[in-house]
PDB file of C-alpha atoms in Angstrom:
ATOM      1  CA  MET A   1      25.191  20.708  12.197  1.00  0.00           C
ATOM      2  CA  ARG A   2      24.550  18.271   9.444  1.00  0.00           C
ATOM      3  CA  LEU A   3      21.271  16.438   9.178  1.00  0.00           C
ATOM      4  CA  LEU A   4      20.331  13.554   6.919  1.00  0.00           C
ATOM      5  CA  VAL A   5      16.594  13.153   6.081  1.00  0.00           C
ATOM      6  CA  ILE A   6      15.636   9.706   4.811  1.00  0.00           C
ATOM      7  CA  GLU A   7      12.057   9.991   3.678  1.00  0.00           C
ATOM      8  CA  ASP A   8      10.392   8.747   0.561  1.00  0.00           C
ATOM      9  CA  ASP A   9       7.536  11.382   0.728  1.00  0.00           C
ATOM     10  CA  LYS A  10       9.259  14.330  -1.082  1.00  0.00           C
ATOM     11  CA  HIS A  11       6.919  16.821   0.170  1.00  0.00           C
ATOM     12  CA  LEU A  12       7.409  15.796   3.804  1.00  0.00           C
ATOM     13  CA  SER A  13      11.104  15.580   3.336  1.00  0.00           C
ATOM     14  CA  ASP A  14      11.116  19.145   1.871  1.00  0.00           C
ATOM     15  CA  THR A  15       8.967  20.334   4.741  1.00  0.00           C
ATOM     16  CA  ILE A  16      11.540  18.911   7.395  1.00  0.00           C
ATOM     17  CA  CYS A  17      14.393  20.527   5.537  1.00  0.00           C
ATOM     18  CA  ALA A  18      12.699  23.824   5.533  1.00  0.00           C
ATOM     19  CA  THR A  19      11.744  23.401   9.245  1.00  0.00           C
ATOM     20  CA  THR A  20      15.256  22.638  10.216  1.00  0.00           C
ATOM     21  CA  ARG A  21      17.238  24.919   7.924  1.00  0.00           C
ATOM     22  CA  ASP A  22      18.029  27.603  10.447  1.00  0.00           C
ATOM     23  CA  LEU A  23      19.965  25.116  12.652  1.00  0.00           C
ATOM     24  CA  TYR A  24      20.982  22.287  10.255  1.00  0.00           C
ATOM     25  CA  GLU A  25      22.529  21.805   6.980  1.00  0.00           C
ATOM     26  CA  THR A  26      20.380  19.128   5.418  1.00  0.00           C
ATOM     27  CA  GLU A  27      20.825  16.376   2.853  1.00  0.00           C
ATOM     28  CA  GLN A  28      18.035  14.144   1.468  1.00  0.00           C
ATOM     29  CA  ALA A  29      17.531  10.592   0.514  1.00  0.00           C
ATOM     30  CA  PHE A  30      14.317   9.167  -0.906  1.00  0.00           C
ATOM     31  CA  ASP A  31      14.589   5.477  -0.453  1.00  0.00           C
ATOM     32  CA  GLY A  32      16.345   3.052   1.982  1.00  0.00           C
ATOM     33  CA  GLU A  33      19.220   2.091  -0.288  1.00  0.00           C
ATOM     34  CA  GLU A  34      20.310   5.737  -0.922  1.00  0.00           C
ATOM     35  CA  GLY A  35      19.852   6.547   2.692  1.00  0.00           C
ATOM     36  CA  LEU A  36      21.943   3.649   3.889  1.00  0.00           C
ATOM     37  CA  TYR A  37      24.708   4.570   1.485  1.00  0.00           C
ATOM     38  CA  LEU A  38      24.830   8.177   2.673  1.00  0.00           C
ATOM     39  CA  ALA A  39      24.457   7.255   6.378  1.00  0.00           C
ATOM     40  CA  GLU A  40      27.381   4.843   6.024  1.00  0.00           C
ATOM     41  CA  GLN A  41      29.744   7.790   5.330  1.00  0.00           C
ATOM     42  CA  ASN A  42      29.220   8.688   9.000  1.00  0.00           C
ATOM     43  CA  ILE A  43      29.424  12.399   8.449  1.00  0.00           C
ATOM     44  CA  TYR A  44      26.069  13.432   9.846  1.00  0.00           C
ATOM     45  CA  ASP A  45      25.261  14.660  13.356  1.00  0.00           C
ATOM     46  CA  ALA A  46      21.729  13.157  13.248  1.00  0.00           C
ATOM     47  CA  ILE A  47      19.361  11.282  10.959  1.00  0.00           C
ATOM     48  CA  VAL A  48      15.582  11.541  10.435  1.00  0.00           C
ATOM     49  CA  LEU A  49      14.628   8.195   9.289  1.00  0.00           C
ATOM     50  CA  ASP A  50      11.118   7.066   7.870  1.00  0.00           C
ATOM     51  CA  VAL A  51      10.004   3.518   8.666  1.00  0.00           C
ATOM     52  CA  MET A  52       7.847   2.638   5.610  1.00  0.00           C
ATOM     53  CA  MET A  53       9.886   3.018   2.480  1.00  0.00           C
ATOM     54  CA  PRO A  54      10.274   1.142  -0.819  1.00  0.00           C
ATOM     55  CA  GLY A  55      13.213  -1.365  -0.821  1.00  0.00           C
ATOM     56  CA  LEU A  56      14.882  -1.292   2.573  1.00  0.00           C
ATOM     57  CA  SER A  57      12.686  -0.240   5.416  1.00  0.00           C
ATOM     58  CA  GLY A  58      13.795   2.259   8.074  1.00  0.00           C
ATOM     59  CA  TYR A  59      14.258  -0.648  10.492  1.00  0.00           C
ATOM     60  CA  GLU A  60      16.584  -2.381   8.089  1.00  0.00           C
ATOM     61  CA  VAL A  61      18.575   0.672   7.487  1.00  0.00           C
ATOM     62  CA  LEU A  62      18.933   1.372  11.061  1.00  0.00           C
ATOM     63  CA  GLY A  63      19.810  -2.336  11.888  1.00  0.00           C
ATOM     64  CA  ARG A  64      22.561  -2.261   9.214  1.00  0.00           C
ATOM     65  CA  LEU A  65      24.015   0.996  10.621  1.00  0.00           C
ATOM     66  CA  ARG A  66      24.202  -0.260  14.111  1.00  0.00           C
ATOM     67  CA  GLN A  67      25.737  -3.587  13.020  1.00  0.00           C
ATOM     68  CA  GLN A  68      28.450  -1.548  11.428  1.00  0.00           C
ATOM     69  CA  GLY A  69      29.208   0.385  14.540  1.00  0.00           C
ATOM     70  CA  ILE A  70      27.714   3.710  13.283  1.00  0.00           C
ATOM     71  CA  LEU A  71      26.147   5.358  16.160  1.00  0.00           C
ATOM     72  CA  THR A  72      24.727   8.559  14.638  1.00  0.00           C
ATOM     73  CA  PRO A  73      21.643   9.597  16.528  1.00  0.00           C
ATOM     74  CA  VAL A  74      18.546   8.428  14.672  1.00  0.00           C
ATOM     75  CA  LEU A  75      14.986   9.889  14.999  1.00  0.00           C
ATOM     76  CA  ILE A  76      12.465   7.436  13.641  1.00  0.00           C
ATOM     77  CA  LEU A  77       9.360   8.723  11.772  1.00  0.00           C
ATOM     78  CA  THR A  78       6.355   6.574  11.328  1.00  0.00           C
ATOM     79  CA  ALA A  79       2.556   6.743  10.833  1.00  0.00           C
ATOM     80  CA  LYS A  80       2.134   3.838  13.308  1.00  0.00           C
ATOM     81  CA  ASP A  81       1.692   4.533  17.009  1.00  0.00           C
ATOM     82  CA  GLY A  82       1.625   0.963  18.217  1.00  0.00           C
ATOM     83  CA  ILE A  83       3.912  -0.114  21.156  1.00  0.00           C
ATOM     84  CA  ASP A  84       5.257  -3.007  19.123  1.00  0.00           C
ATOM     85  CA  ASP A  85       6.539  -0.660  16.408  1.00  0.00           C
ATOM     86  CA  LYS A  86       8.137   1.613  18.980  1.00  0.00           C
ATOM     87  CA  ILE A  87       9.886  -1.427  20.729  1.00  0.00           C
ATOM     88  CA  ARG A  88      11.186  -2.670  17.404  1.00  0.00           C
ATOM     89  CA  GLY A  89      12.720   0.732  16.641  1.00  0.00           C
ATOM     90  CA  PHE A  90      14.321   0.966  19.911  1.00  0.00           C
ATOM     91  CA  GLN A  91      15.645  -2.555  19.641  1.00  0.00           C
ATOM     92  CA  GLN A  92      17.225  -1.725  16.332  1.00  0.00           C
ATOM     93  CA  GLY A  93      19.031   1.245  17.995  1.00  0.00           C
ATOM     94  CA  ALA A  94      16.799   4.326  17.506  1.00  0.00           C
ATOM     95  CA  ASP A  95      17.348   7.194  19.874  1.00  0.00           C
ATOM     96  CA  ASP A  96      13.810   8.503  19.557  1.00  0.00           C
ATOM     97  CA  TYR A  97      10.544   8.115  17.854  1.00  0.00           C
ATOM     98  CA  LEU A  98       8.132  10.595  16.176  1.00  0.00           C
ATOM     99  CA  VAL A  99       4.651   9.698  14.958  1.00  0.00           C
ATOM    100  CA  LYS A 100       3.288  11.487  11.808  1.00  0.00           C
ATOM    101  CA  PRO A 101       1.712  13.873  11.762  1.00  0.00           C
ATOM    102  CA  PHE A 102       3.810  15.916  14.015  1.00  0.00           C
ATOM    103  CA  HIS A 103       4.223  19.670  14.870  1.00  0.00           C
ATOM    104  CA  ARG A 104       7.438  21.592  13.827  1.00  0.00           C
ATOM    105  CA  GLU A 105       8.244  22.451  17.441  1.00  0.00           C
ATOM    106  CA  GLU A 106       8.220  18.821  18.550  1.00  0.00           C
ATOM    107  CA  LEU A 107      10.599  17.833  15.765  1.00  0.00           C
ATOM    108  CA  LEU A 108      13.117  20.498  16.631  1.00  0.00           C
ATOM    109  CA  LEU A 109      12.817  19.605  20.373  1.00  0.00           C
ATOM    110  CA  ARG A 110      13.366  15.904  19.727  1.00  0.00           C
ATOM    111  CA  LEU A 111      16.338  16.474  17.456  1.00  0.00           C
ATOM    112  CA  GLU A 112      17.924  18.789  20.099  1.00  0.00           C
ATOM    113  CA  ALA A 113      17.274  16.104  22.734  1.00  0.00           C
ATOM    114  CA  ILE A 114      19.101  13.385  21.039  1.00  0.00           C
ATOM    115  CA  LEU A 115      21.973  15.595  20.020  1.00  0.00           C
ATOM    116  CA  ARG A 116      22.207  16.751  23.653  1.00  0.00           C
ATOM    117  CA  ARG A 117      22.435  13.205  24.780  1.00  0.00           C
ATOM    118  CA  SER A 118      25.121  12.255  22.143  1.00  0.00           C
ATOM    119  CA  VAL A 119      27.232  15.351  22.124  1.00  0.00           C
ATOM    120  CA  GLY A 120      26.841  16.279  25.594  1.00  0.00           C
ATOM    121  CA  GLY A 121      27.859  20.010  25.229  1.00  0.00           C
ATOM    122  CA  PHE A 122      24.939  20.786  22.871  1.00  0.00           C
ATOM    123  CA  LYS A 123      22.966  23.426  25.000  1.00  0.00           C
ATOM    124  CA  GLN A 124      21.346  26.390  23.706  1.00  0.00           C
ATOM    125  CA  HIS A 125      22.798  25.640  20.283  1.00  0.00           C
ATOM    126  CA  THR A 126      26.256  25.896  21.499  1.00  0.00           C
ATOM    127  CA  LEU A 127      29.005  23.274  21.387  1.00  0.00           C
ATOM    128  CA  LEU A 128      31.596  23.091  24.159  1.00  0.00           C
ATOM    129  CA  PHE A 129      35.169  21.918  24.460  1.00  0.00           C
ATOM    130  CA  LYS A 130      37.010  22.972  27.584  1.00  0.00           C
ATOM    131  CA  GLU A 131      36.771  26.704  27.591  1.00  0.00           C
ATOM    132  CA  LEU A 132      36.030  26.895  23.965  1.00  0.00           C
ATOM    133  CA  LYS A 133      32.447  27.765  22.910  1.00  0.00           C
ATOM    134  CA  LEU A 134      31.052  27.458  19.332  1.00  0.00           C
ATOM    135  CA  ASN A 135      27.614  29.063  18.738  1.00  0.00           C
ATOM    136  CA  LEU A 136      25.950  27.161  16.027  1.00  0.00           C
ATOM    137  CA  LYS A 137      23.442  30.021  15.143  1.00  0.00           C
ATOM    138  CA  SER A 138      25.720  32.928  15.119  1.00  0.00           C
ATOM    139  CA  ARG A 139      28.806  30.764  14.167  1.00  0.00           C
ATOM    140  CA  GLU A 140      31.038  32.722  16.630  1.00  0.00           C
ATOM    141  CA  VAL A 141      33.796  31.086  18.583  1.00  0.00           C
ATOM    142  CA  GLN A 142      35.230  32.044  21.918  1.00  0.00           C
ATOM    143  CA  ILE A 143      37.903  30.666  24.232  1.00  0.00           C
ATOM    144  CA  GLY A 144      37.116  31.978  27.716  1.00  0.00           C
ATOM    145  CA  GLU A 145      35.927  35.412  26.894  1.00  0.00           C
ATOM    146  CA  ALA A 146      38.196  36.091  23.946  1.00  0.00           C
ATOM    147  CA  PRO A 147      36.707  35.819  20.398  1.00  0.00           C
ATOM    148  CA  VAL A 148      38.513  33.585  17.994  1.00  0.00           C
ATOM    149  CA  LEU A 149      38.021  34.671  14.306  1.00  0.00           C
ATOM    150  CA  LEU A 150      37.409  31.803  12.013  1.00  0.00           C
ATOM    151  CA  ASN A 151      36.176  31.597   8.552  1.00  0.00           C
ATOM    152  CA  GLY A 152      33.360  29.380   7.231  1.00  0.00           C
ATOM    153  CA  LYS A 153      35.107  26.067   6.514  1.00  0.00           C
ATOM    154  CA  GLN A 154      37.354  26.562   9.705  1.00  0.00           C
ATOM    155  CA  ILE A 155      34.071  26.625  11.696  1.00  0.00           C
ATOM    156  CA  ASP A 156      32.647  23.543   9.935  1.00  0.00           C
ATOM    157  CA  LEU A 157      35.872  21.629  10.627  1.00  0.00           C
ATOM    158  CA  LEU A 158      35.896  22.736  14.288  1.00  0.00           C
ATOM    159  CA  GLU A 159      32.167  21.679  14.624  1.00  0.00           C
ATOM    160  CA  TYR A 160      32.922  18.251  13.231  1.00  0.00           C
ATOM    161  CA  LEU A 161      35.951  17.885  15.511  1.00  0.00           C
ATOM    162  CA  ILE A 162      34.148  18.823  18.646  1.00  0.00           C
ATOM    163  CA  ASN A 163      31.188  16.502  17.770  1.00  0.00           C
ATOM    164  CA  ASN A 164      33.724  13.668  17.496  1.00  0.00           C
ATOM    165  CA  LYS A 165      36.164  14.518  20.198  1.00  0.00           C
ATOM    166  CA  ASN A 166      38.425  11.736  21.236  1.00  0.00           C
ATOM    167  CA  ILE A 167      37.516   9.848  17.951  1.00  0.00           C
ATOM    168  CA  ILE A 168      39.995   9.412  15.129  1.00  0.00           C
ATOM    169  CA  LEU A 169      38.462  11.051  11.886  1.00  0.00           C
ATOM    170  CA  THR A 170      39.956  10.061   8.661  1.00  0.00           C
ATOM    171  CA  LYS A 171      40.872  12.709   5.977  1.00  0.00           C
ATOM    172  CA  GLU A 172      38.074  11.100   3.758  1.00  0.00           C
ATOM    173  CA  GLN A 173      35.507  11.603   6.534  1.00  0.00           C
ATOM    174  CA  ILE A 174      36.600  15.151   7.130  1.00  0.00           C
ATOM    175  CA  PHE A 175      36.596  15.882   3.456  1.00  0.00           C
ATOM    176  CA  ASP A 176      33.078  14.371   2.875  1.00  0.00           C
ATOM    177  CA  ARG A 177      31.716  16.311   5.846  1.00  0.00           C
ATOM    178  CA  VAL A 178      33.235  19.796   5.459  1.00  0.00           C
ATOM    179  CA  TRP A 179      33.650  20.041   1.694  1.00  0.00           C
ATOM    180  CA  GLY A 180      31.157  17.468   0.343  1.00  0.00           C
ATOM    181  CA  MET A 181      31.461  14.070  -1.413  1.00  0.00           C
ATOM    182  CA  ASP A 182      30.912  15.897  -4.736  1.00  0.00           C
ATOM    183  CA  SER A 183      33.492  18.544  -4.300  1.00  0.00           C
ATOM    184  CA  SER A 184      36.265  18.843  -6.929  1.00  0.00           C
ATOM    185  CA  THR A 185      38.643  20.303  -4.257  1.00  0.00           C
ATOM    186  CA  ALA A 186      41.750  18.068  -3.503  1.00  0.00           C
ATOM    187  CA  ASN A 187      41.628  16.586  -0.025  1.00  0.00           C
ATOM    188  CA  THR A 188      45.138  18.076   0.581  1.00  0.00           C
ATOM    189  CA  VAL A 189      43.099  21.333   1.575  1.00  0.00           C
ATOM    190  CA  ILE A 190      42.468  19.551   4.933  1.00  0.00           C
ATOM    191  CA  GLU A 191      46.068  19.755   5.898  1.00  0.00           C
ATOM    192  CA  VAL A 192      45.955  23.406   5.244  1.00  0.00           C
ATOM    193  CA  TYR A 193      42.760  24.066   7.252  1.00  0.00           C
ATOM    194  CA  VAL A 194      44.022  22.021  10.205  1.00  0.00           C
ATOM    195  CA  SER A 195      47.279  23.966  10.200  1.00  0.00           C
ATOM    196  CA  ASN A 196      45.390  27.307  10.099  1.00  0.00           C
ATOM    197  CA  LEU A 197      43.085  26.174  12.900  1.00  0.00           C
ATOM    198  CA  ARG A 198      46.070  25.312  15.115  1.00  0.00           C
ATOM    199  CA  LYS A 199      47.575  28.739  14.317  1.00  0.00           C
ATOM    200  CA  LYS A 200      44.325  30.471  15.521  1.00  0.00           C
ATOM    201  CA  PHE A 201      44.322  28.291  18.825  1.00  0.00           C
ATOM    202  CA  LYS A 202      48.061  28.726  19.568  1.00  0.00           C
ATOM    203  CA  PRO A 203      47.802  31.870  21.400  1.00  0.00           C
ATOM    204  CA  PHE A 204      45.327  30.203  23.820  1.00  0.00           C
ATOM    205  CA  GLY A 205      47.343  26.893  24.151  1.00  0.00           C
ATOM    206  CA  TYR A 206      44.572  24.964  22.341  1.00  0.00           C
ATOM    207  CA  ASP A 207      46.633  23.896  19.354  1.00  0.00           C
ATOM    208  CA  LYS A 208      47.948  21.010  21.268  1.00  0.00           C
ATOM    209  CA  TYR A 209      44.474  19.457  21.424  1.00  0.00           C
ATOM    210  CA  ILE A 210      44.259  18.840  17.582  1.00  0.00           C
ATOM    211  CA  LYS A 211      46.294  15.667  17.345  1.00  0.00           C
ATOM    212  CA  THR A 212      47.613  14.285  13.992  1.00  0.00           C
ATOM    213  CA  ILE A 213      47.271  10.438  13.705  1.00  0.00           C
ATOM    214  CA  ARG A 214      49.831   9.424  11.231  1.00  0.00           C
ATOM    215  CA  GLY A 215      48.475   7.519   8.191  1.00  0.00           C
ATOM    216  CA  MET A 216      45.009   7.931   9.510  1.00  0.00           C
ATOM    217  CA  GLY A 217      43.709  11.424  10.141  1.00  0.00           C
ATOM    218  CA  TYR A 218      43.077  13.756  13.048  1.00  0.00           C
ATOM    219  CA  MET A 219      41.499  13.821  16.412  1.00  0.00           C
ATOM    220  CA  LEU A 220      40.475  16.523  18.835  1.00  0.00           C
ATOM    221  CA  THR A 221      41.843  15.142  22.199  1.00  0.00           C
ATOM    222  CA  GLU A 222      41.199  16.358  25.694  1.00  0.00           C
ATOM    223  CA  ASN A 223      44.597  15.020  27.005  1.00  0.00           C
ATOM    224  CA  GLY A 224      46.639  17.591  25.209  1.00  0.00           C
ATOM    225  CA  ASP A 225      49.414  15.161  23.829  1.00  0.00           C
ATOM    226  CA  ASP A 226      51.774  16.368  21.154  1.00  0.00           C
ATOM    227  CA  HIS A 227      49.952  16.482  17.851  1.00  0.00           C
ATOM    228  CA  GLU A 228      52.635  14.817  15.790  1.00  0.00           C
TER     229      GLU A 228
END
């Protein structure tokens, strides 16, 4: 899963990335403006957001994201433990609050908790869609008891689709999330990967759940309508 860390203390930011690297692919921003720009791409599964930063504060970043309708789960970090600060964070749309200094285990548990609430199927590092299971640690996929052999980018694409099921994802969002905003690969690669994913799912009847939204992008839908 993809995690954005917005923290101006580089040492702490690097520590958070090292702490979460077994479970998350992390990206860093060291001020509010950069963090807001990256978060606005809406390609992350969760955001760790420091409150006290130069320029835009964490509260301002969070407020602007929620005003735009970006609902990515946000874990606020702060050195303050006052109730007023917590209330302000939750009023702006924070999902949880963690006071510095904190223990590694608490950070991981709080991230898991907000992801569980937002994704629903996140349990024991597993994403669920109907009878499909995607283990985020082993990167293995099963439908029922049968393994489905997928390569790296196919797994990344499937993860993004599951995390946003019943939501239309544009090709730009998919490309930025799976291949990265700085990738030199042409975004036509998305069509190839979606087609291959459908082929892998067809023996199980799961190809029908990946729907093409003409002129917009793709959506993993639970109703199984035709995908064209």
